[in-house]
Amino acid sequence: MCDDSRSLLGTSIQFPTTRHFPHKINKKTSWILKQSTLKKSVFAIIVFTMILIIIYSRQTQSPYLTTFIQKSTRPEPNIRCGVINGPRILQNHDHKTDARLRSYPKVLVFVETTYSKLGRDIAELLVHTRIKYKIEVTGKSVPVLTNLDKGRYGVIVFENFNKYLQMDNWNRELLDKYCREYSVGIIGFILPEEETYVGTQLKGFPIFIHNNLRLKDAALNAASQVLRLTRAGETAWGELPGNDWTIFQANHSTYEPLEWAIRNDHFQLNDSGAKTPLPTVIQDHGLYDNIQRVIFGSGLRFWLHRLLFLDSLSYLSHGQLSLSLDRKFLVDIDDIFVGEVGTRIRADDVRALINTQERLASMVPGFKFNLGFSGKYFHHGNNEEDKGDDLILENIEKFTWFSHMWNHQQPHLYDNLTLLMEDMMLNKNFAKDKGIPVDSGYSVSPHHSGVYPVHKLLYTAWKKVWNVRVTSTEEYPHLRPARLRRGFIHRNVMVLPRQTCGLFTHTMFIERYPGGREKLDEAIRGGELFQTIVYNPINIFMTHMSNYGNDRLGLYTFESVIKFIQCWTNIKLSSAPPLQLAENYFKLYPGEADPVWGNPCDDVRHQKIWSRNKSCDSLPKYLVIGPQKTGTTALYSFLSLHPAISSNLPSPTTFEEIQFFNAHNYLRGLDWYMDFFPTDTNSSAKYYFEKSATYFDGELVPKRVHALLPHAKLITILISPARRAYSWYQHTKAHGDVIANNYSFHQVITATDTAPKVLRDLRNRCLNPGKYSQHLERWMTYFSPQSMHIIDGEELKNNPFEVMNELQKFLKIVPVFNYTEHLRFDPKKGFFCQIVKGDHTKCLGRSKGRQYPPMEEKSLKYLQRYYLSHNTALVKLFKKNGMRVIPNWLKDDLSDKTDKDNY
């Protein structure tokens, strides 16, 4: 039997057929088949059981089963480099020279088109690092490069270096002369081309290129003086992105390689059989033509080039455009004690958390995980997870702590301050009972609700219960793009930008991570997470408790990225409590203290976290933006007659004008503004509008208006700027202004910068709003010409019917309102007024239509000369934007034939 069984496993033994031994063979065969079937059945049952176990473990998140399955899949940090395993090669050049004083810290970027990919990448990198820049399309004349005796730009960047080489002689000589005189360097990129060049010389330079190559294994020149942020000594192993790289070969000592790579093929073997390193980024020391340059053989797709680009800006600007090497680093772990059974952290996870924290603290001085807790869910897991809760509390002192909501409720769902405070007190009492510190002054609201868009009850409750002085969110301005995240201060609470690291509540297992481990590693090894830390001096990262159980992706991610930063940069990481981080942040960026309120109605996520008693219908559709003394009040009264239009409620201090976007009122917040536009279901009005004449020349107003009302239509009224200035002077004089009553109009408008401040202030209010082209261009930076309607103030005064009909067409308001039945000219006032009670008219107040003495001839001539360049620019602006009819007052001011008696 044993022999027969062995024979069955062989292939060389031939058995007799059943014809020779029918009974004996049939029994044997039957037994063998039964044994084989039994084995197959057992094997199938085992496989099926394993499949069921895996499915069940994933659905129920059983800690016992997931522990068994995860042992071989949980990722462990595997970053290895010289700083950890050997001596570190450190290049930490300061780059500062006296030449930095000769130009401003700003970058001039020449792009091929406004939509070109590399140009956008360059601009986004500069925005992320808060470096000032100006974009110019190549092919046009070189912009003005100097301001008095100082250069306007510290570095010049060409998206396509060939465009620099092919400039016409006039512009090329102008640009090169500027670079030499002001010690300004040039950064250029060699863009991909369909045609392959081998040993082609760059026009006018002793350097040759070979393009369209596939490369791998990049390394840096450790001796280069350019390196500052970037650390040399490592190799970026593997294929480099793209197959269109350019390499350089030079025959002049002015060139020095900054980066090398090797061909990703079988060519370029040297005598020793190894591949020859090929220069992919080179530095031009300026020995050939006295201009320093850095030239890249590829764009910014390769992460290392982003570091080298920042270092090149620093080096070529003589330290003006250097980023600090100090980075603050904090990791919040939200939702402590919150989570479904099977997803929470267990005792082993807590021990791993503590052990990893100790390793991170050795690399990041002062580092502690910052735990945000919701006490209601303490001990809401299974037995193993409850032990994890207990172990966290046994190690309270090892972490820092902050408050979430007691029941993880979104604060914007509370309309009652008392109930909101009661919820917070439950969490505070829980903390006191368990010994958790309650004095951090930091809190984060679940889902960032109430932080942005702001919910004033949240800020009030935070102050009263927790004395919150700092919070953080990634919702301002929005989750994406991360480069635009900024901080702000509201109701004395500092709101810091909070960064995401690619981990969310659902990213618990590496095999389920979107894109797998390769995608997460991409973010860590030079990708988005790595770049976030490099670009931002202060980093607060958001994670969740579930990221530290299960596959412990939080531990893997942060330990890996910190090691990678130490491998490739000279950045010095440290940590600090949130209050200290906030104080440092607003010292670095004091200009960010004032918020910019965005429109929640344009963002589904923001709508979800907006207070439920707010409505998108309570935002104005139209704005009358001024300027003052041009007829804006008259226009306001005419618009208010329309049954489909409703103005804001009056302000107790500024009457019909809210003056929100240009005044301290802006800091009162969005709720304050929207209270002027109550939703009235009984009203027939379909559209809200607002008129504040001071908006027109407000420097910050266009940006603020566009952020909150990006689709608003804008209406402005223009009259002769000379007449407007004189009218403003007479207006202030009539209202008892001491300066206006003590100085003549001519004295005011001709006051010098050495005059008393109060006199200069009045001069500026008279003159500055009349620089129409300058202010309109600022508005057109944010709004298209199609969204702006410019009214001739003289036409509005003399023929309001035609003007209002055109305005209704622009606003697309239905039904069309017949103003001829509602307006009539009043000879006593000298303008059109509202018809009331049949034959009577209701006019504007006494201050409107006031008769002034004529303007002096010398003042008129002075103002015509003063506004000549501005009026000329205004004509060009009108023509550029398709406005064919030039107002008569503008023609008159430019012709210098204005009748002074009209003033």
PDB file of N, CA and C in Angstrom, residues 34-103:
ATOM      1  N   LYS A  34     -10.897   8.739  -3.023  1.00  0.00           N
ATOM      2  CA  LYS A  34     -11.546   9.276  -1.827  1.00  0.00           C
ATOM      3  C   LYS A  34     -10.568  10.107  -1.012  1.00  0.00           C
ATOM      4  N   GLN A  35      -9.322   9.584  -0.859  1.00  0.00           N
ATOM      5  CA  GLN A  35      -8.295  10.310  -0.120  1.00  0.00           C
ATOM      6  C   GLN A  35      -8.002  11.655  -0.786  1.00  0.00           C
ATOM      7  N   SER A  36      -7.880  11.636  -2.110  1.00  0.00           N
ATOM      8  CA  SER A  36      -7.586  12.860  -2.847  1.00  0.00           C
ATOM      9  C   SER A  36      -8.714  13.872  -2.698  1.00  0.00           C
ATOM     10  N   THR A  37      -9.955  13.388  -2.806  1.00  0.00           N
ATOM     11  CA  THR A  37     -11.112  14.278  -2.663  1.00  0.00           C
ATOM     12  C   THR A  37     -11.165  14.878  -1.273  1.00  0.00           C
ATOM     13  N   LEU A  38     -10.848  14.043  -0.254  1.00  0.00           N
ATOM     14  CA  LEU A  38     -10.865  14.522   1.128  1.00  0.00           C
ATOM     15  C   LEU A  38      -9.831  15.621   1.327  1.00  0.00           C
ATOM     16  N   LYS A  39      -8.618  15.400   0.786  1.00  0.00           N
ATOM     17  CA  LYS A  39      -7.561  16.411   0.919  1.00  0.00           C
ATOM     18  C   LYS A  39      -7.972  17.728   0.254  1.00  0.00           C
ATOM     19  N   LYS A  40      -8.567  17.602  -0.940  1.00  0.00           N
ATOM     20  CA  LYS A  40      -8.996  18.803  -1.644  1.00  0.00           C
ATOM     21  C   LYS A  40     -10.080  19.539  -0.870  1.00  0.00           C
ATOM     22  N   SER A  41     -10.978  18.771  -0.275  1.00  0.00           N
ATOM     23  CA  SER A  41     -12.073  19.386   0.482  1.00  0.00           C
ATOM     24  C   SER A  41     -11.541  20.128   1.700  1.00  0.00           C
ATOM     25  N   VAL A  42     -10.595  19.448   2.413  1.00  0.00           N
ATOM     26  CA  VAL A  42     -10.007  20.092   3.593  1.00  0.00           C
ATOM     27  C   VAL A  42      -9.275  21.371   3.199  1.00  0.00           C
ATOM     28  N   PHE A  43      -8.514  21.284   2.102  1.00  0.00           N
ATOM     29  CA  PHE A  43      -7.769  22.457   1.635  1.00  0.00           C
ATOM     30  C   PHE A  43      -8.722  23.588   1.260  1.00  0.00           C
ATOM     31  N   ALA A  44      -9.829  23.253   0.577  1.00  0.00           N
ATOM     32  CA  ALA A  44     -10.800  24.269   0.170  1.00  0.00           C
ATOM     33  C   ALA A  44     -11.444  24.923   1.385  1.00  0.00           C
ATOM     34  N   ILE A  45     -11.736  24.087   2.390  1.00  0.00           N
ATOM     35  CA  ILE A  45     -12.353  24.634   3.612  1.00  0.00           C
ATOM     36  C   ILE A  45     -11.402  25.605   4.297  1.00  0.00           C
ATOM     37  N   ILE A  46     -10.107  25.226   4.348  1.00  0.00           N
ATOM     38  CA  ILE A  46      -9.107  26.097   4.985  1.00  0.00           C
ATOM     39  C   ILE A  46      -9.007  27.438   4.250  1.00  0.00           C
ATOM     40  N   VAL A  47      -8.927  27.362   2.919  1.00  0.00           N
ATOM     41  CA  VAL A  47      -8.825  28.600   2.121  1.00  0.00           C
ATOM     42  C   VAL A  47     -10.062  29.461   2.306  1.00  0.00           C
ATOM     43  N   PHE A  48     -11.234  28.819   2.241  1.00  0.00           N
ATOM     44  CA  PHE A  48     -12.486  29.561   2.393  1.00  0.00           C
ATOM     45  C   PHE A  48     -12.576  30.205   3.776  1.00  0.00           C
ATOM     46  N   THR A  49     -12.132  29.482   4.785  1.00  0.00           N
ATOM     47  CA  THR A  49     -12.139  30.021   6.149  1.00  0.00           C
ATOM     48  C   THR A  49     -11.229  31.236   6.265  1.00  0.00           C
ATOM     49  N   MET A  50     -10.050  31.146   5.669  1.00  0.00           N
ATOM     50  CA  MET A  50      -9.124  32.279   5.711  1.00  0.00           C
ATOM     51  C   MET A  50      -9.720  33.497   5.031  1.00  0.00           C
ATOM     52  N   ILE A  51     -10.389  33.266   3.903  1.00  0.00           N
ATOM     53  CA  ILE A  51     -11.030  34.397   3.198  1.00  0.00           C
ATOM     54  C   ILE A  51     -12.092  35.032   4.087  1.00  0.00           C
ATOM     55  N   LEU A  52     -12.904  34.177   4.741  1.00  0.00           N
ATOM     56  CA  LEU A  52     -13.937  34.694   5.639  1.00  0.00           C
ATOM     57  C   LEU A  52     -13.323  35.486   6.794  1.00  0.00           C
ATOM     58  N   ILE A  53     -12.203  34.980   7.318  1.00  0.00           N
ATOM     59  CA  ILE A  53     -11.529  35.670   8.428  1.00  0.00           C
ATOM     60  C   ILE A  53     -11.069  37.057   7.997  1.00  0.00           C
ATOM     61  N   ILE A  54     -10.485  37.130   6.803  1.00  0.00           N
ATOM     62  CA  ILE A  54      -9.991  38.423   6.306  1.00  0.00           C
ATOM     63  C   ILE A  54     -11.145  39.389   6.104  1.00  0.00           C
ATOM     64  N   ILE A  55     -12.218  38.894   5.442  1.00  0.00           N
ATOM     65  CA  ILE A  55     -13.379  39.769   5.212  1.00  0.00           C
ATOM     66  C   ILE A  55     -13.977  40.222   6.530  1.00  0.00           C
ATOM     67  N   TYR A  56     -14.140  39.299   7.453  1.00  0.00           N
ATOM     68  CA  TYR A  56     -14.741  39.631   8.746  1.00  0.00           C
ATOM     69  C   TYR A  56     -13.866  40.612   9.508  1.00  0.00           C
ATOM     70  N   SER A  57     -12.553  40.403   9.467  1.00  0.00           N
ATOM     71  CA  SER A  57     -11.657  41.282  10.222  1.00  0.00           C
ATOM     72  C   SER A  57     -11.694  42.699   9.669  1.00  0.00           C
ATOM     73  N   ARG A  58     -11.853  42.816   8.351  1.00  0.00           N
ATOM     74  CA  ARG A  58     -11.883  44.146   7.739  1.00  0.00           C
ATOM     75  C   ARG A  58     -13.215  44.844   8.024  1.00  0.00           C
ATOM     76  N   GLN A  59     -14.277  44.041   8.103  1.00  0.00           N
ATOM     77  CA  GLN A  59     -15.584  44.649   8.346  1.00  0.00           C
ATOM     78  C   GLN A  59     -15.777  45.013   9.812  1.00  0.00           C
ATOM     79  N   THR A  60     -15.308  44.169  10.711  1.00  0.00           N
ATOM     80  CA  THR A  60     -15.533  44.397  12.141  1.00  0.00           C
ATOM     81  C   THR A  60     -14.367  45.069  12.809  1.00  0.00           C
ATOM     82  N   GLN A  61     -13.200  45.085  12.131  1.00  0.00           N
ATOM     83  CA  GLN A  61     -11.978  45.638  12.712  1.00  0.00           C
ATOM     84  C   GLN A  61     -11.631  44.972  14.043  1.00  0.00           C
ATOM     85  N   SER A  62     -11.812  43.670  14.105  1.00  0.00           N
ATOM     86  CA  SER A  62     -11.473  42.948  15.322  1.00  0.00           C
ATOM     87  C   SER A  62      -9.999  43.113  15.652  1.00  0.00           C
ATOM     88  N   PRO A  63      -9.657  43.580  16.851  1.00  0.00           N
ATOM     89  CA  PRO A  63      -8.255  43.815  17.180  1.00  0.00           C
ATOM     90  C   PRO A  63      -7.430  42.545  17.172  1.00  0.00           C
ATOM     91  N   TYR A  64      -8.048  41.401  17.513  1.00  0.00           N
ATOM     92  CA  TYR A  64      -7.281  40.157  17.571  1.00  0.00           C
ATOM     93  C   TYR A  64      -6.943  39.674  16.164  1.00  0.00           C
ATOM     94  N   LEU A  65      -7.919  39.744  15.290  1.00  0.00           N
ATOM     95  CA  LEU A  65      -7.683  39.271  13.934  1.00  0.00           C
ATOM     96  C   LEU A  65      -6.784  40.225  13.165  1.00  0.00           C
ATOM     97  N   THR A  66      -7.029  41.536  13.310  1.00  0.00           N
ATOM     98  CA  THR A  66      -6.214  42.487  12.562  1.00  0.00           C
ATOM     99  C   THR A  66      -4.773  42.439  13.022  1.00  0.00           C
ATOM    100  N   THR A  67      -4.544  42.152  14.309  1.00  0.00           N
ATOM    101  CA  THR A  67      -3.171  42.024  14.795  1.00  0.00           C
ATOM    102  C   THR A  67      -2.463  40.887  14.086  1.00  0.00           C
ATOM    103  N   PHE A  68      -3.184  39.766  13.936  1.00  0.00           N
ATOM    104  CA  PHE A  68      -2.607  38.604  13.282  1.00  0.00           C
ATOM    105  C   PHE A  68      -2.276  38.887  11.819  1.00  0.00           C
ATOM    106  N   ILE A  69      -3.197  39.589  11.137  1.00  0.00           N
ATOM    107  CA  ILE A  69      -3.045  39.814   9.707  1.00  0.00           C
ATOM    108  C   ILE A  69      -2.038  40.919   9.420  1.00  0.00           C
ATOM    109  N   GLN A  70      -1.970  41.926  10.302  1.00  0.00           N
ATOM    110  CA  GLN A  70      -1.175  43.104  10.009  1.00  0.00           C
ATOM    111  C   GLN A  70       0.316  42.944  10.268  1.00  0.00           C
ATOM    112  N   LYS A  71       0.694  41.889  10.934  1.00  0.00           N
ATOM    113  CA  LYS A  71       2.099  41.777  11.345  1.00  0.00           C
ATOM    114  C   LYS A  71       3.054  41.910  10.170  1.00  0.00           C
ATOM    115  N   SER A  72       2.669  41.419   9.016  1.00  0.00           N
ATOM    116  CA  SER A  72       3.579  41.441   7.882  1.00  0.00           C
ATOM    117  C   SER A  72       3.339  42.627   6.959  1.00  0.00           C
ATOM    118  N   THR A  73       2.272  43.430   7.198  1.00  0.00           N
ATOM    119  CA  THR A  73       1.947  44.518   6.275  1.00  0.00           C
ATOM    120  C   THR A  73       2.227  45.891   6.851  1.00  0.00           C
ATOM    121  N   ARG A  74       2.292  46.025   8.165  1.00  0.00           N
ATOM    122  CA  ARG A  74       2.485  47.342   8.771  1.00  0.00           C
ATOM    123  C   ARG A  74       3.830  47.915   8.347  1.00  0.00           C
ATOM    124  N   PRO A  75       3.838  49.126   7.745  1.00  0.00           N
ATOM    125  CA  PRO A  75       5.110  49.680   7.247  1.00  0.00           C
ATOM    126  C   PRO A  75       5.989  50.174   8.386  1.00  0.00           C
ATOM    127  N   GLU A  76       7.279  50.059   8.200  1.00  0.00           N
ATOM    128  CA  GLU A  76       8.254  50.569   9.158  1.00  0.00           C
ATOM    129  C   GLU A  76       9.174  51.548   8.442  1.00  0.00           C
ATOM    130  N   PRO A  77       9.554  52.639   9.106  1.00  0.00           N
ATOM    131  CA  PRO A  77      10.445  53.618   8.458  1.00  0.00           C
ATOM    132  C   PRO A  77      11.748  52.963   8.011  1.00  0.00           C
ATOM    133  N   ASN A  78      12.155  53.254   6.788  1.00  0.00           N
ATOM    134  CA  ASN A  78      13.385  52.655   6.261  1.00  0.00           C
ATOM    135  C   ASN A  78      14.283  53.697   5.595  1.00  0.00           C
ATOM    136  N   ILE A  79      14.172  54.946   6.016  1.00  0.00           N
ATOM    137  CA  ILE A  79      15.033  55.997   5.473  1.00  0.00           C
ATOM    138  C   ILE A  79      16.428  55.838   6.058  1.00  0.00           C
ATOM    139  N   ARG A  80      17.415  55.789   5.195  1.00  0.00           N
ATOM    140  CA  ARG A  80      18.803  55.682   5.627  1.00  0.00           C
ATOM    141  C   ARG A  80      19.619  56.758   4.921  1.00  0.00           C
ATOM    142  N   CYS A  81      20.432  57.465   5.672  1.00  0.00           N
ATOM    143  CA  CYS A  81      21.285  58.465   5.034  1.00  0.00           C
ATOM    144  C   CYS A  81      22.448  58.808   5.946  1.00  0.00           C
ATOM    145  N   GLY A  82      23.365  59.650   5.439  1.00  0.00           N
ATOM    146  CA  GLY A  82      24.595  59.954   6.148  1.00  0.00           C
ATOM    147  C   GLY A  82      24.396  60.595   7.495  1.00  0.00           C
ATOM    148  N   VAL A  83      23.373  61.435   7.640  1.00  0.00           N
ATOM    149  CA  VAL A  83      23.197  62.131   8.909  1.00  0.00           C
ATOM    150  C   VAL A  83      22.853  61.158  10.031  1.00  0.00           C
ATOM    151  N   ILE A  84      22.270  60.030   9.656  1.00  0.00           N
ATOM    152  CA  ILE A  84      21.872  59.048  10.660  1.00  0.00           C
ATOM    153  C   ILE A  84      22.923  57.955  10.799  1.00  0.00           C
ATOM    154  N   ASN A  85      23.510  57.547   9.665  1.00  0.00           N
ATOM    155  CA  ASN A  85      24.390  56.380   9.669  1.00  0.00           C
ATOM    156  C   ASN A  85      25.863  56.711   9.466  1.00  0.00           C
ATOM    157  N   GLY A  86      26.194  57.968   9.391  1.00  0.00           N
ATOM    158  CA  GLY A  86      27.587  58.306   9.160  1.00  0.00           C
ATOM    159  C   GLY A  86      27.836  59.784   9.272  1.00  0.00           C
ATOM    160  N   PRO A  87      29.032  60.228   8.918  1.00  0.00           N
ATOM    161  CA  PRO A  87      29.359  61.658   9.017  1.00  0.00           C
ATOM    162  C   PRO A  87      28.516  62.480   8.057  1.00  0.00           C
ATOM    163  N   ARG A  88      28.184  63.690   8.477  1.00  0.00           N
ATOM    164  CA  ARG A  88      27.342  64.555   7.670  1.00  0.00           C
ATOM    165  C   ARG A  88      28.183  65.581   6.927  1.00  0.00           C
ATOM    166  N   ILE A  89      27.919  65.726   5.627  1.00  0.00           N
ATOM    167  CA  ILE A  89      28.580  66.752   4.826  1.00  0.00           C
ATOM    168  C   ILE A  89      27.683  67.972   4.838  1.00  0.00           C
ATOM    169  N   LEU A  90      28.124  69.035   5.458  1.00  0.00           N
ATOM    170  CA  LEU A  90      27.255  70.191   5.677  1.00  0.00           C
ATOM    171  C   LEU A  90      27.752  71.402   4.915  1.00  0.00           C
ATOM    172  N   GLN A  91      26.885  71.956   4.078  1.00  0.00           N
ATOM    173  CA  GLN A  91      27.164  73.234   3.423  1.00  0.00           C
ATOM    174  C   GLN A  91      26.082  74.184   3.899  1.00  0.00           C
ATOM    175  N   ASN A  92      26.474  75.166   4.683  1.00  0.00           N
ATOM    176  CA  ASN A  92      25.492  76.087   5.253  1.00  0.00           C
ATOM    177  C   ASN A  92      25.941  77.522   4.986  1.00  0.00           C
ATOM    178  N   HIS A  93      26.039  77.873   3.706  1.00  0.00           N
ATOM    179  CA  HIS A  93      26.533  79.178   3.322  1.00  0.00           C
ATOM    180  C   HIS A  93      25.489  80.247   3.635  1.00  0.00           C
ATOM    181  N   ASP A  94      25.979  81.413   3.993  1.00  0.00           N
ATOM    182  CA  ASP A  94      25.093  82.511   4.367  1.00  0.00           C
ATOM    183  C   ASP A  94      24.572  83.255   3.150  1.00  0.00           C
ATOM    184  N   HIS A  95      25.389  83.336   2.106  1.00  0.00           N
ATOM    185  CA  HIS A  95      25.051  83.995   0.844  1.00  0.00           C
ATOM    186  C   HIS A  95      24.995  85.519   0.929  1.00  0.00           C
ATOM    187  N   LYS A  96      25.070  86.109   2.096  1.00  0.00           N
ATOM    188  CA  LYS A  96      24.876  87.558   2.214  1.00  0.00           C
ATOM    189  C   LYS A  96      26.131  88.320   1.785  1.00  0.00           C
ATOM    190  N   THR A  97      25.926  89.290   0.887  1.00  0.00           N
ATOM    191  CA  THR A  97      26.982  90.230   0.511  1.00  0.00           C
ATOM    192  C   THR A  97      26.367  91.626   0.470  1.00  0.00           C
ATOM    193  N   ASP A  98      27.209  92.640   0.383  1.00  0.00           N
ATOM    194  CA  ASP A  98      26.707  94.016   0.340  1.00  0.00           C
ATOM    195  C   ASP A  98      25.907  94.295  -0.923  1.00  0.00           C
ATOM    196  N   ALA A  99      26.074  93.467  -1.950  1.00  0.00           N
ATOM    197  CA  ALA A  99      25.342  93.680  -3.202  1.00  0.00           C
ATOM    198  C   ALA A  99      23.841  93.557  -3.022  1.00  0.00           C
ATOM    199  N   ARG A 100      23.402  92.894  -1.949  1.00  0.00           N
ATOM    200  CA  ARG A 100      21.965  92.725  -1.732  1.00  0.00           C
ATOM    201  C   ARG A 100      21.273  94.057  -1.469  1.00  0.00           C
ATOM    202  N   LEU A 101      22.033  95.087  -1.083  1.00  0.00           N
ATOM    203  CA  LEU A 101      21.447  96.386  -0.772  1.00  0.00           C
ATOM    204  C   LEU A 101      21.130  97.189  -2.026  1.00  0.00           C
ATOM    205  N   ARG A 102      21.524  96.690  -3.185  1.00  0.00           N
ATOM    206  CA  ARG A 102      21.370  97.453  -4.419  1.00  0.00           C
ATOM    207  C   ARG A 102      20.058  97.178  -5.140  1.00  0.00           C
ATOM    208  N   SER A 103      19.283  96.183  -4.666  1.00  0.00           N
ATOM    209  CA  SER A 103      18.013  95.877  -5.326  1.00  0.00           C
ATOM    210  C   SER A 103      16.995  95.430  -4.285  1.00  0.00           C
TER     211      SER A 103
END
